[in-house]
């Protein structure tokens, strides 16, 4: 009986895990909380293979075994993954992330709009602010999207976006320091429109430096389907 429980439970878990992987990656955007969008085909294929392996393990002859009732309890953790999916990385991970790599100094960025706000990623804002020609940001209105985290300096807060190379395990935080507007709720997603605040120092100091943005508008938004940069 013990062998039957083990065989049925193992294969049921395989089928449910494979099914959960296929469902999350093919029919929802939840997988974007864990990996880059380009990994979707591989997740779907991997889930399908796991389902096939589980079905093959159940149908192979084994003395006409019937599914033990206790084996179905093994599926509960899988249902929990589907019904209570962990959210994307937020302020907790941002506060504990490693220092991001230095922004690119000679990136080929598109020209900034002269008539309206330029929508850009926080990583691009950092790259422009600390690049070779930061003066291109002078007086230009930009629009950044991220979630709210705490800042060490008074009278400012951080607009943050996590960046990942392949999956959430390698994520690190990108920040823009927002001034001139009260801080929204921690971890809430907002869209901030404003202008770059040129730093007072002539030479970049040692350590992690965050570019500042003087906010003219802060608008609450829903969590985007693809939360990472």
Short mmCIF file of C-alpha atoms in Angstrom, two decimals:
data_model
loop_
_atom_site.label_atom_id
_atom_site.label_comp_id
_atom_site.label_asym_id
_atom_site.label_seq_id
_atom_site.Cartn_x
_atom_site.Cartn_y
_atom_site.Cartn_z
CA UNK A 1 0.00 0.00 0.00
CA UNK A 2 2.89 2.34 0.82
CA UNK A 3 4.36 1.93 -2.66
CA UNK A 4 0.95 2.65 -4.23
CA UNK A 5 0.57 5.84 -2.19
CA UNK A 6 4.05 6.93 -3.16
CA UNK A 7 3.58 6.23 -6.90
CA UNK A 8 0.17 7.88 -7.13
CA UNK A 9 1.14 10.89 -5.05
CA UNK A 10 4.35 11.50 -6.98
CA UNK A 11 2.65 11.35 -10.36
CA UNK A 12 -0.36 13.39 -9.25
CA UNK A 13 1.96 16.11 -8.04
CA UNK A 14 3.82 15.99 -11.37
CA UNK A 15 0.58 16.40 -13.32
CA UNK A 16 -0.66 19.24 -11.12
CA UNK A 17 2.69 21.03 -11.16
CA UNK A 18 2.86 20.72 -14.93
CA UNK A 19 -0.71 21.91 -15.29
CA UNK A 20 -0.09 24.87 -12.97
CA UNK A 21 3.00 25.84 -14.97
CA UNK A 22 1.14 25.68 -18.27
CA UNK A 23 -1.84 27.61 -16.88
CA UNK A 24 0.25 30.40 -15.30
CA UNK A 25 2.56 30.84 -18.29
CA UNK A 26 0.11 30.31 -21.19
CA UNK A 27 -3.18 31.77 -19.92
CA UNK A 28 -2.17 34.43 -17.37
CA UNK A 29 0.57 37.01 -16.90
CA UNK A 30 1.47 35.75 -13.42
CA UNK A 31 4.68 34.20 -14.70
CA UNK A 32 6.02 37.73 -15.30
CA UNK A 33 6.31 38.05 -11.51
CA UNK A 34 9.12 35.50 -11.62
CA UNK A 35 10.83 35.54 -15.04
CA UNK A 36 11.34 37.64 -18.16
CA UNK A 37 8.65 37.51 -20.85
CA UNK A 38 10.99 35.68 -23.24
CA UNK A 39 10.90 32.59 -21.05
CA UNK A 40 7.20 31.94 -21.70
CA UNK A 41 7.65 29.30 -24.48
CA UNK A 42 10.12 27.38 -22.35
CA UNK A 43 7.79 27.39 -19.35
CA UNK A 44 4.87 26.12 -21.42
CA UNK A 45 7.03 23.36 -22.96
CA UNK A 46 8.45 22.35 -19.58
CA UNK A 47 4.97 22.19 -18.03
CA UNK A 48 3.68 20.04 -20.89
CA UNK A 49 6.59 17.62 -20.52
CA UNK A 50 5.98 17.29 -16.78
CA UNK A 51 2.29 16.54 -17.43
CA UNK A 52 3.20 13.81 -19.92
CA UNK A 53 5.64 12.26 -17.44
CA UNK A 54 3.01 12.27 -14.70
CA UNK A 55 0.32 10.71 -16.91
CA UNK A 56 2.76 8.07 -18.13
CA UNK A 57 3.57 7.18 -14.55
CA UNK A 58 -0.11 6.75 -13.66
CA UNK A 59 -1.15 4.63 -16.62
CA UNK A 60 1.75 2.23 -16.65
CA UNK A 61 0.76 -1.27 -15.39
CA UNK A 62 1.23 -1.73 -11.68
CA UNK A 63 -0.96 -4.59 -10.43
CA UNK A 64 -4.26 -2.70 -11.03
CA UNK A 65 -3.65 -0.21 -8.27
CA UNK A 66 -6.37 2.28 -7.37
CA UNK A 67 -5.62 5.82 -6.27
CA UNK A 68 -5.36 5.91 -2.45
CA UNK A 69 -7.41 8.70 -0.86
CA UNK A 70 -4.42 10.09 0.99
CA UNK A 71 -2.62 10.68 -2.31
CA UNK A 72 -5.00 13.51 -3.20
CA UNK A 73 -3.75 15.48 -0.20
CA UNK A 74 -0.44 15.85 -2.01
CA UNK A 75 -2.13 18.10 -4.57
CA UNK A 76 -3.05 20.79 -2.04
CA UNK A 77 0.31 22.64 -2.22
CA UNK A 78 -0.05 22.81 -6.00
CA UNK A 79 -3.53 24.35 -5.75
CA UNK A 80 -2.06 26.85 -3.29
CA UNK A 81 0.52 27.92 -5.91
CA UNK A 82 -2.25 28.58 -8.45
CA UNK A 83 -4.74 30.24 -6.10
CA UNK A 84 -2.30 32.20 -3.91
CA UNK A 85 0.50 33.10 -6.31
CA UNK A 86 3.33 35.12 -4.69
CA UNK A 87 3.43 38.75 -5.89
CA UNK A 88 6.29 40.42 -7.73
CA UNK A 89 9.28 41.69 -5.76
CA UNK A 90 8.46 44.85 -3.80
CA UNK A 91 9.91 47.19 -1.19
CA UNK A 92 11.10 44.36 1.07
CA UNK A 93 13.30 42.98 -1.71
CA UNK A 94 14.33 46.47 -2.85
CA UNK A 95 15.68 47.37 0.59
CA UNK A 96 17.78 44.22 0.62
CA UNK A 97 18.90 44.13 -2.99
CA UNK A 98 22.52 44.47 -4.00
CA UNK A 99 23.84 47.66 -5.53
CA UNK A 100 22.88 47.83 -9.22
CA UNK A 101 25.58 48.01 -11.90
CA UNK A 102 26.83 51.41 -12.98
CA UNK A 103 24.49 53.13 -15.48
CA UNK A 104 25.73 53.11 -19.10
CA UNK A 105 27.79 56.20 -19.88
CA UNK A 106 27.32 56.33 -23.66
CA UNK A 107 23.91 54.74 -24.25
CA UNK A 108 22.20 55.58 -27.52
CA UNK A 109 19.02 57.05 -26.06
CA UNK A 110 16.26 58.51 -28.20
CA UNK A 111 15.87 62.33 -28.21
CA UNK A 112 13.75 63.78 -25.44
CA UNK A 113 10.41 65.32 -26.32
CA UNK A 114 10.33 69.11 -26.34
CA UNK A 115 6.55 69.46 -26.20
CA UNK A 116 5.42 66.91 -23.63
CA UNK A 117 6.62 64.36 -21.11
CA UNK A 118 8.97 61.63 -22.29
CA UNK A 119 8.03 58.20 -20.93
CA UNK A 120 11.13 56.34 -19.86
CA UNK A 121 12.29 53.55 -17.58
CA UNK A 122 13.94 54.35 -14.27
CA UNK A 123 17.12 52.68 -15.52
CA UNK A 124 17.22 55.07 -18.48
CA UNK A 125 16.61 58.04 -16.19
CA UNK A 126 19.58 56.96 -14.06
CA UNK A 127 21.71 56.42 -17.16
CA UNK A 128 20.90 59.86 -18.55
CA UNK A 129 21.41 61.60 -15.20
CA UNK A 130 24.82 60.03 -14.62
CA UNK A 131 25.91 59.76 -18.25
CA UNK A 132 28.24 61.90 -20.32
CA UNK A 133 25.58 64.48 -21.26
CA UNK A 134 23.21 64.88 -18.31
CA UNK A 135 22.45 68.45 -19.39
CA UNK A 136 20.11 66.96 -22.01
CA UNK A 137 17.68 66.38 -19.12
CA UNK A 138 17.64 70.05 -18.12
CA UNK A 139 14.10 71.37 -18.16
CA UNK A 140 12.72 68.31 -19.93
CA UNK A 141 9.58 66.71 -18.52
CA UNK A 142 9.79 62.95 -18.00
CA UNK A 143 7.33 60.33 -16.81
CA UNK A 144 8.48 57.37 -14.70
CA UNK A 145 6.55 54.38 -13.36
CA UNK A 146 7.37 52.32 -10.28
CA UNK A 147 6.39 51.44 -6.74
CA UNK A 148 6.96 53.47 -3.59
CA UNK A 149 9.86 52.75 -1.25
CA UNK A 150 11.45 54.67 1.61
CA UNK A 151 14.36 57.08 1.21
CA UNK A 152 17.06 57.88 3.78
CA UNK A 153 16.90 61.62 3.11
CA UNK A 154 14.10 63.71 4.54
CA UNK A 155 11.42 65.28 2.34
CA UNK A 156 11.83 62.68 -0.40
CA UNK A 157 10.87 59.12 -1.24
CA UNK A 158 12.00 56.63 -3.82
CA UNK A 159 10.21 55.55 -6.96
CA UNK A 160 11.55 52.04 -7.48
CA UNK A 161 11.53 49.38 -10.13
CA UNK A 162 13.21 45.99 -9.85
CA UNK A 163 15.38 44.90 -12.75
CA UNK A 164 16.03 41.24 -13.55
CA UNK A 165 18.36 39.54 -15.99
CA UNK A 166 16.36 36.32 -16.24
CA UNK A 167 14.37 35.68 -13.05
CA UNK A 168 13.36 37.26 -9.75
CA UNK A 169 16.27 35.57 -7.96
CA UNK A 170 18.79 37.93 -9.61
CA UNK A 171 16.70 41.09 -9.20
CA UNK A 172 18.13 44.41 -8.02
CA UNK A 173 16.48 47.77 -7.35
CA UNK A 174 16.59 50.91 -9.50
CA UNK A 175 15.60 54.15 -7.78
CA UNK A 176 14.64 57.71 -8.54
CA UNK A 177 14.37 60.08 -5.58
CA UNK A 178 11.10 62.03 -5.72
CA UNK A 179 10.98 65.53 -4.22
CA UNK A 180 8.19 68.08 -4.03
CA UNK A 181 5.36 65.59 -3.44
CA UNK A 182 4.14 63.66 -0.37
CA UNK A 183 4.95 59.97 -0.33
CA UNK A 184 2.07 57.67 -1.31
CA UNK A 185 1.49 54.38 0.48
CA UNK A 186 4.49 52.08 0.65
CA UNK A 187 4.56 49.52 -2.19
CA UNK A 188 1.79 51.29 -4.11
CA UNK A 189 2.36 51.74 -7.84
CA UNK A 190 2.42 55.30 -9.16
CA UNK A 191 3.25 57.24 -12.29
CA UNK A 192 5.36 60.33 -11.59
CA UNK A 193 5.73 63.26 -13.99
CA UNK A 194 8.44 65.80 -13.30
CA UNK A 195 11.83 67.28 -14.14
CA UNK A 196 15.34 66.22 -13.26
CA UNK A 197 17.05 68.02 -10.39
CA UNK A 198 20.71 68.64 -11.34
CA UNK A 199 23.04 67.60 -8.52
CA UNK A 200 25.04 70.25 -6.69
CA UNK A 201 28.24 68.23 -6.71
CA UNK A 202 30.67 68.55 -9.61
CA UNK A 203 32.01 65.03 -9.33
CA UNK A 204 29.98 61.93 -8.54
CA UNK A 205 30.60 60.91 -4.92
CA UNK A 206 31.56 57.43 -3.86
CA UNK A 207 28.79 55.02 -3.02
CA UNK A 208 25.27 54.57 -4.34
CA UNK A 209 23.76 57.80 -5.67
CA UNK A 210 20.11 58.24 -6.67
CA UNK A 211 19.05 60.88 -9.23
CA UNK A 212 16.33 63.29 -8.10
CA UNK A 213 13.09 64.14 -9.85
CA UNK A 214 10.99 67.18 -8.90
CA UNK A 215 7.43 65.90 -9.19
CA UNK A 216 4.71 67.94 -10.84
CA UNK A 217 2.16 65.09 -10.77
CA UNK A 218 1.89 61.78 -8.96
CA UNK A 219 -0.86 59.47 -10.18
CA UNK A 220 -1.83 56.12 -8.65
CA UNK A 221 -1.94 53.22 -11.13
CA UNK A 222 -2.61 49.48 -11.10
CA UNK A 223 0.31 47.10 -10.83
CA UNK A 224 1.56 46.58 -14.39
CA UNK A 225 1.39 43.12 -15.93
CA UNK A 226 5.17 43.20 -16.43
CA UNK A 227 6.54 44.64 -13.18
CA UNK A 228 10.26 44.45 -13.92
CA UNK A 229 12.62 46.43 -16.13
#
